[in-house]
Amino acid sequence: ARAQAPAEKEAAAGKRGDLVLRGDAKCTRCHDEEDSPQVLQIGKTRHGVNADQRTPTCVSCHGESDRHINKPADAKERPKPDRIFKRNNDVTPPEAQSEACLGCHEASARIHWQGSAHDRGRVTCANCHTVHAPRDQVLVKETQAGVCFTCHKEQRAAIFRFSSHPLKSGWMACSDCHAPHGSVAEHNLVRNTVNETCYQCHADKRGPFLWEHPPAREDCTLCHNPHGSNVPQMLQARPPYLCQQCHVAPFHPSTNYSGTNLPPIRPGVTAPGFDKMLGQQCMNCHSKVHGSNHPSGARFTR
Amino acid sequence: AEPMLQVPLYRGADMSRYDENNVELGVGFSTESSFKFGEFNGIHDQGGFLIGNLNLRNRLGDDGRYLNAFGYNLGLPSRQLGVEYGKQGGYWISAGYDMLTRYQFSDTLFIHNGLGGSVLTLPAGFAGITAGTSQPPANAAAINPFLRTYEIKQDRDVFRLGGGFNFAPGWDLSVNYRQDDRDGSKLIGAVMGNTGGNPRAAILPYDLNDRTQQVEAVVRWRSKTAQANFSYWYSKYDNDVGSLTWQNPYGIIAGWAGNSGFNTGYGRLGLMPSNDFHQFAATGAWNLAPKQRLTGTFSYSMMRQDDAFLPYTINGPAFPGGPTQTPGTTLTVPNALPRSSLDGKIDNTLLDLAYFTRAWDKVTLRANYHYNKHNNKTPTALYAYVGGDTSNQPPVANDTINSTQLRWNVAESTTENRFKVDGDYEIFRRTLLRGFYEYKHISYEEESEALRSHTTNNLLGAELRRIMSEEFTGTLRYAHDQRTGSDYSLTRAYRATYTTGTTNAVPFPDNVPTLRHFFLADYDKDMIRAIGSITPMERVTIDLRADWYKVKYKGPDCGGPNDQVLAPANIFPAECLGRTQGDGASYTIDGSFVPADGWNAFAFYTYSLFSTDQLSRNINNTAAQQISAARDWSASLKYTDNTVGLGVRYQPDNKKYDVGAQYVFSDGTGKYGLGAASALVPGPLPVPDTQARLHSLQLFAKYRYSKNVALRFNYWFEKYRTDDWAYDNATPTSSNNVLLTGHQSPQYDAHIFGISIAYTNW
């Protein structure tokens, strides 16, 4: 058994009071500034504001932990606290870890947590949130992505592609579009549908339009990859071929465009480039693909 | 310390800039002028810039009041400011202001005057694009002297205001307002007129000047066993610029009417209409019993748009009360618009119910029902399709006329019903077997005359998850998704948009009847996911992740006896056109390593694949071509990315300094495999690969001079090379039919230096 630390002796002798939270002396008699300063950082967080009557104390989250505090004489090692928050630990299953937080935080954005994709994936609150840190990395827009990338590795690679949302520079955060605590939408989106989520910043695409482009109305991601693409405008694939996956009509919509006449003009080829392969390609003329409100905009050119 | 102006790629970022009172001032220098490098970070120009960051966090007294303020990137065009005051557990108010400029193109060339405005005219002395049937390549000598650079960029200013308070035990209210003002220019294809697929167009900048306002009010209630949210969200979009008008640079060509060509004709297109949106929502959750929860959401949303229509043509108007005729043009517009504005209305009704239980030791279960009705109530009417401001309107606008220039607008409504159930069973200790099933049915309302009346998805899958220990976890998942549905009819949608007179006379749609749109077609999709996480020793963690899918589109009922719509009966080949297959994959190996106390290192590699195969047919409007498989062509588009990241940081025990380095390499390649059947001679020439290759190296250090003062040093080198056949070597006059901008795909070598002093914690 380990010898009593000086602080422990002082606390046992009644010389030490609470350091940070109400009633924390039973813990901080050992976990003091010398032992674990990072634990005491909770005093700099919202959980450390004693003026707020809702503020928890150590045992609110970690349990009474009597066996941890009073190590049984026959125990080789000191038992762990009743509830610990390390991933995949033997003491506290994931749902019990999250229960500790949900006791106070089940309303608001967490109302959909139970049964959500992250909950079912055995992700716990503490997997993403650092409760004892003065500033939680996942709650700061500029640093949040680093936490999400722990699991979402494809998205980490995507932000370096040619065309992406301003996430790499910290102007957007994953949570601008996704609700990590669950939602009614697919992909845990913050709004009811993909399009509703996109319209938060792209309300110009909302319409309703006189001439609707059905895939644009149905789901923006049919044509765009919002996490990043090497095709301009975050398109899934390059026009004209992307457009021609749904347009096989006489003449130019069905023409098999190729490298013929792409600049620089090849030796012996003097014809200019096909307009459907250059610049904005199909959108050189069909510029209103998100919908047109012009009375003659049926073909999205006006 | 941390990389400059970039989000962390790993958790464990240095949060000192955010968690303490911190003021940072310094200078930076960039060696490069590149809109692409500065696209969002604001460093778009060679030269110096100021480094300014501010983060103040103060508790005011012992009663829980606080005052926080922050400002990031204050010396750059893209910057953020915010302030928050409140009393924890009582109330809060906040305000924020973000300025974000997107630097899009710096090398775009145009001939018009008035760039950045809504009316663009041609410069004095410009003689028009008239040679060689009015095509740009034949007119380079006439065009080039008038080309001048105009940068394309957009400012987005975001103003936020919010507040909330706890007005009773268990109750709170919050209201948040956000206003986005955008100002600048974007590019758009401006079409002059359409003559059988050979229009004349110019890529022009249009004036972007719009505002989106959003306000969301939420009342929340909570008790130990139940919670509820009631919300109202309003979003209003106002566009100050309803249209773009430009002088036609093209001389008149066959098929254009009146004097609509250079130099009397003008063109005009509509920009995005102002609109608004309301949403009322209520969500309630009830813990029925320990470890059982029922959650329900009801939401009703309304989209509205009623901007005044533009006239059919700017070069009109022959009907009484129409717009003023542009001098010199003589286009006829015999019929007035059927309405002056759309009165567009789409209502959405959503209901979502979820039941979740962990009531049994080894079993968890979740069942979810989701209903979403998208009800488009927009009135329909018959409109003249005037291909551009160079065409006369068809003479009589009624449904008996056989004219492809008369079109009904379609208000498509859909209803989605989705049911999902999934459950876990712990087959062994720490080993979970999960099964899941999802049924999704989408009805496309009959009145919208959609391509299909309904589709049904059945998704079935299983997952095995093994949590061996704190040191090893693994997951293997397989799912199969199948979409089927009603008969597919391109003619149904065709008939919905064209007049009865047209569909009686020409019973054939725009598209080949054997085309199947990938977002509606039947398919079979297989998905596999494997995840492993290993911690072989305390200081090393290795993650492996693989995601793979293949989707095969299957019609239904393409060709053969199903498609004989041409008279006399011509049978289409029994093959589906459109996207035929899609493939995707993402494989990552990712490791973090703590080689010694104070050291942190990471490395990752990700391979990504997105590819599609498609089949099409090169046709004119004759039956012989449309049914000929000898005119088929195919395209296989394959996009791959290889991304490598390496990073290392060191901070000694005394935390006197810390240093680090981070390197990212990203190589994205697009390959375009083309094939053509025997009748398409000559065959396709290869399309070059597109490529985007990035090297990004950041070195960073922080030296703590004293308890409160630290010096930060940053060096950032970024090298970027892109190849894009749509832009490379294309001048403004490279293309028939379209006056391009001459924009080239971006390349840069940027060296950024930064030194700053930070004062922390007073």
CSV table of C-alpha atoms in Angstrom, one decimal, chain A residues 63-281:
chain,number,residue,atom,x,y,z
A,63,GLY,CA,-19.1,8.7,-8.1
A,64,GLU,CA,-18.6,8.4,-4.4
A,65,SER,CA,-15.6,6.1,-5.1
A,66,ASP,CA,-15.3,4.9,-1.5
A,67,ARG,CA,-13.1,2.0,-2.3
A,68,HIS,CA,-10.8,4.3,-4.3
A,69,ILE,CA,-10.6,6.7,-1.4
A,70,ASN,CA,-10.3,4.1,1.3
A,71,LYS,CA,-8.2,1.4,-0.3
A,72,PRO,CA,-9.1,-2.0,1.1
A,73,ALA,CA,-6.3,-3.5,3.1
A,74,ASP,CA,-6.3,-6.6,1.0
A,75,ALA,CA,-6.1,-4.8,-2.4
A,76,LYS,CA,-2.8,-4.9,-4.2
A,77,GLU,CA,-3.6,-1.8,-6.1
A,78,ARG,CA,-5.9,1.1,-5.2
A,79,PRO,CA,-9.3,0.5,-6.9
A,80,LYS,CA,-10.2,3.0,-9.6
A,81,PRO,CA,-12.9,5.5,-9.0
A,82,ASP,CA,-16.5,4.4,-9.5
A,83,ARG,CA,-16.7,6.1,-12.8
A,84,ILE,CA,-13.7,6.8,-15.1
A,85,PHE,CA,-13.8,8.2,-18.6
A,86,LYS,CA,-10.9,6.6,-20.4
A,87,ARG,CA,-11.9,4.9,-23.7
A,88,ASN,CA,-12.7,1.2,-23.5
A,89,ASN,CA,-11.8,1.0,-19.9
A,90,ASP,CA,-12.9,-2.0,-17.7
A,91,VAL,CA,-14.6,0.1,-15.0
A,92,THR,CA,-17.2,2.2,-16.8
A,93,PRO,CA,-19.0,1.1,-19.9
A,94,PRO,CA,-19.5,3.9,-22.5
A,95,GLU,CA,-23.2,4.4,-21.8
A,96,ALA,CA,-22.4,4.9,-18.1
A,97,GLN,CA,-19.8,7.4,-18.9
A,98,SER,CA,-22.2,9.4,-20.9
A,99,GLU,CA,-24.9,9.1,-18.3
A,100,ALA,CA,-22.8,11.1,-16.0
A,101,CYS,CA,-23.0,14.0,-18.3
A,102,LEU,CA,-26.6,13.5,-19.5
A,103,GLY,CA,-27.8,13.8,-15.9
A,104,CYS,CA,-27.5,17.6,-16.4
A,105,HIS,CA,-27.0,17.9,-20.2
A,106,GLU,CA,-29.7,15.8,-21.8
A,107,ALA,CA,-31.8,18.7,-23.0
A,108,SER,CA,-31.1,21.1,-25.8
A,109,ALA,CA,-28.7,19.7,-28.5
A,110,ARG,CA,-28.3,16.4,-26.6
A,111,ILE,CA,-32.0,15.6,-26.7
A,112,HIS,CA,-31.3,13.1,-29.6
A,113,TRP,CA,-28.1,11.7,-28.0
A,114,GLN,CA,-29.4,8.4,-26.8
A,115,GLY,CA,-29.4,6.0,-29.7
A,116,SER,CA,-27.6,8.4,-32.0
A,117,ALA,CA,-24.9,7.3,-34.3
A,118,HIS,CA,-22.1,8.3,-32.0
A,119,ASP,CA,-23.9,6.8,-29.0
A,120,ARG,CA,-24.4,3.5,-30.8
A,121,GLY,CA,-20.8,3.7,-31.9
A,122,ARG,CA,-19.8,3.7,-28.3
A,123,VAL,CA,-18.5,7.2,-28.5
A,124,THR,CA,-18.7,8.9,-25.1
A,125,CYS,CA,-18.9,12.5,-24.2
A,126,ALA,CA,-15.4,12.4,-22.9
A,127,ASN,CA,-14.0,10.9,-26.1
A,128,CYS,CA,-14.5,14.4,-27.6
A,129,HIS,CA,-14.8,16.7,-24.7
A,130,THR,CA,-12.0,17.5,-22.3
A,131,VAL,CA,-13.9,18.4,-19.2
A,132,HIS,CA,-11.0,19.5,-17.1
A,133,ALA,CA,-9.4,21.7,-19.7
A,134,PRO,CA,-10.0,25.5,-19.4
A,135,ARG,CA,-10.9,25.5,-23.1
A,136,ASP,CA,-12.3,22.4,-24.7
A,137,GLN,CA,-10.7,21.9,-28.1
A,138,VAL,CA,-13.9,20.6,-29.6
A,139,LEU,CA,-15.8,23.8,-28.5
A,140,VAL,CA,-13.4,26.2,-30.3
A,141,LYS,CA,-14.2,26.6,-33.9
A,142,GLU,CA,-10.6,26.9,-35.0
A,143,THR,CA,-9.5,23.7,-33.2
A,144,GLN,CA,-12.6,21.5,-33.3
A,145,ALA,CA,-11.7,19.6,-36.5
A,146,GLY,CA,-8.7,18.1,-34.9
A,147,VAL,CA,-11.0,16.2,-32.6
A,148,CYS,CA,-13.4,15.1,-35.3
A,149,PHE,CA,-10.5,13.9,-37.4
A,150,THR,CA,-9.6,11.3,-34.7
A,151,CYS,CA,-12.2,9.1,-36.4
A,152,HIS,CA,-13.3,10.9,-39.6
A,153,LYS,CA,-10.0,10.5,-41.5
A,154,GLU,CA,-11.4,10.7,-45.0
A,155,GLN,CA,-12.7,14.2,-44.2
A,156,ARG,CA,-9.3,15.2,-42.9
A,157,ALA,CA,-7.8,14.4,-46.3
A,158,ALA,CA,-10.7,16.1,-48.1
A,159,ILE,CA,-10.0,19.5,-46.7
A,160,PHE,CA,-6.7,19.6,-48.7
A,161,ARG,CA,-8.4,19.1,-52.0
A,162,PHE,CA,-8.6,21.8,-54.6
A,163,SER,CA,-12.1,23.0,-53.8
A,164,SER,CA,-13.4,22.8,-50.2
A,165,HIS,CA,-15.3,24.8,-47.6
A,166,PRO,CA,-13.2,27.2,-45.5
A,167,LEU,CA,-12.6,24.6,-42.9
A,168,LYS,CA,-8.9,24.2,-43.3
A,169,SER,CA,-8.4,27.8,-42.3
A,170,GLY,CA,-10.8,27.5,-39.4
A,171,TRP,CA,-13.6,29.6,-40.8
A,172,MET,CA,-16.0,26.8,-40.6
A,173,ALA,CA,-16.3,24.0,-38.1
A,174,CYS,CA,-17.7,20.5,-38.6
A,175,SER,CA,-20.5,21.5,-36.3
A,176,ASP,CA,-21.7,24.2,-38.6
A,177,CYS,CA,-23.3,21.3,-40.7
A,178,HIS,CA,-23.3,18.3,-38.4
A,179,ALA,CA,-24.9,17.8,-35.0
A,180,PRO,CA,-22.5,15.4,-33.3
A,181,HIS,CA,-25.1,14.7,-30.5
A,182,GLY,CA,-27.6,13.4,-33.0
A,183,SER,CA,-30.5,14.9,-35.0
A,184,VAL,CA,-33.5,13.8,-37.0
A,185,ALA,CA,-31.6,14.2,-40.3
A,186,GLU,CA,-29.4,11.7,-42.0
A,187,HIS,CA,-25.6,12.1,-41.5
A,188,ASN,CA,-26.4,13.9,-38.2
A,189,LEU,CA,-27.0,17.2,-40.0
A,190,VAL,CA,-28.0,20.2,-38.0
A,191,ARG,CA,-31.1,20.8,-40.1
A,192,ASN,CA,-33.8,18.5,-41.2
A,193,THR,CA,-32.3,17.8,-44.7
A,194,VAL,CA,-29.1,18.2,-46.6
A,195,ASN,CA,-30.5,21.1,-48.5
A,196,GLU,CA,-31.9,22.9,-45.5
A,197,THR,CA,-28.4,22.7,-44.0
A,198,CYS,CA,-26.8,24.1,-47.1
A,199,TYR,CA,-29.4,26.9,-47.3
A,200,GLN,CA,-28.1,28.3,-44.0
A,201,CYS,CA,-25.3,29.9,-45.9
A,202,HIS,CA,-26.5,29.5,-49.5
A,203,ALA,CA,-30.0,30.9,-49.2
A,204,ASP,CA,-29.8,32.2,-52.7
A,205,LYS,CA,-30.1,28.5,-53.9
A,206,ARG,CA,-33.3,28.0,-51.9
A,207,GLY,CA,-36.0,29.4,-54.2
A,208,PRO,CA,-38.6,28.1,-54.9
A,209,PHE,CA,-37.9,28.6,-58.5
A,210,LEU,CA,-40.1,28.8,-61.5
A,211,TRP,CA,-37.9,26.1,-63.1
A,212,GLU,CA,-36.6,23.6,-60.6
A,213,HIS,CA,-33.7,21.3,-61.4
A,214,PRO,CA,-34.9,18.1,-59.7
A,215,PRO,CA,-31.6,16.8,-58.3
A,216,ALA,CA,-30.7,20.3,-57.0
A,217,ARG,CA,-34.0,20.5,-55.2
A,218,GLU,CA,-33.7,16.9,-53.9
A,219,ASP,CA,-30.2,16.8,-52.5
A,220,CYS,CA,-27.2,19.2,-53.1
A,221,THR,CA,-24.8,16.2,-52.6
A,222,LEU,CA,-26.0,14.5,-55.7
A,223,CYS,CA,-23.6,16.9,-57.6
A,224,HIS,CA,-21.4,18.3,-54.8
A,225,ASN,CA,-19.0,16.8,-52.3
A,226,PRO,CA,-19.2,19.2,-49.4
A,227,HIS,CA,-16.1,17.9,-47.7
A,228,GLY,CA,-13.9,18.7,-50.7
A,229,SER,CA,-13.2,17.8,-54.2
A,230,ASN,CA,-10.5,18.2,-56.8
A,231,VAL,CA,-13.1,19.4,-59.3
A,232,PRO,CA,-13.9,23.1,-59.1
A,233,GLN,CA,-17.1,24.1,-57.2
A,234,MET,CA,-16.8,20.9,-55.1
A,235,LEU,CA,-18.4,19.0,-57.8
A,236,GLN,CA,-18.5,15.2,-57.5
A,237,ALA,CA,-17.1,14.8,-61.0
A,238,ARG,CA,-16.2,16.9,-64.0
A,239,PRO,CA,-18.7,18.4,-66.4
A,240,PRO,CA,-19.7,17.8,-69.1
A,241,TYR,CA,-19.6,14.1,-68.1
A,242,LEU,CA,-21.3,14.7,-64.8
A,243,CYS,CA,-24.2,16.4,-66.5
A,244,GLN,CA,-24.3,13.8,-69.2
A,245,GLN,CA,-25.0,11.1,-66.7
A,246,CYS,CA,-28.6,12.5,-66.7
A,247,HIS,CA,-28.8,14.2,-70.1
A,248,VAL,CA,-28.8,12.1,-73.2
A,249,ALA,CA,-30.7,14.3,-75.6
A,250,PRO,CA,-30.2,14.9,-79.3
A,251,PHE,CA,-27.2,17.0,-80.4
A,252,HIS,CA,-24.9,18.6,-77.9
A,253,PRO,CA,-26.2,17.0,-74.7
A,254,SER,CA,-25.3,13.6,-76.0
A,255,THR,CA,-22.1,14.4,-77.9
A,256,ASN,CA,-19.1,12.4,-76.9
A,257,TYR,CA,-16.7,15.2,-76.0
A,258,SER,CA,-13.1,14.2,-75.6
A,259,GLY,CA,-9.6,15.6,-75.9
A,260,THR,CA,-10.2,16.7,-79.4
A,261,ASN,CA,-9.3,20.4,-79.9
A,262,LEU,CA,-8.4,21.0,-76.3
A,263,PRO,CA,-5.8,23.8,-76.1
A,264,PRO,CA,-3.0,23.9,-77.0
A,265,ILE,CA,-4.2,23.0,-80.4
A,266,ARG,CA,-2.4,19.9,-81.5
A,267,PRO,CA,-0.2,19.8,-84.6
A,268,GLY,CA,-2.5,19.5,-87.6
A,269,VAL,CA,-5.6,20.5,-85.6
A,270,THR,CA,-6.7,24.0,-86.1
A,271,ALA,CA,-10.2,24.0,-84.9
A,272,PRO,CA,-11.0,25.8,-81.7
A,273,GLY,CA,-11.9,24.0,-78.5
A,274,PHE,CA,-15.3,22.7,-77.7
A,275,ASP,CA,-17.1,25.2,-75.5
A,276,LYS,CA,-18.5,22.3,-73.4
A,277,MET,CA,-15.1,21.3,-72.4
A,278,LEU,CA,-13.6,24.7,-71.5
A,279,GLY,CA,-14.2,27.2,-68.8
A,280,GLN,CA,-17.3,26.5,-66.9
A,281,GLN,CA,-18.2,23.8,-69.4
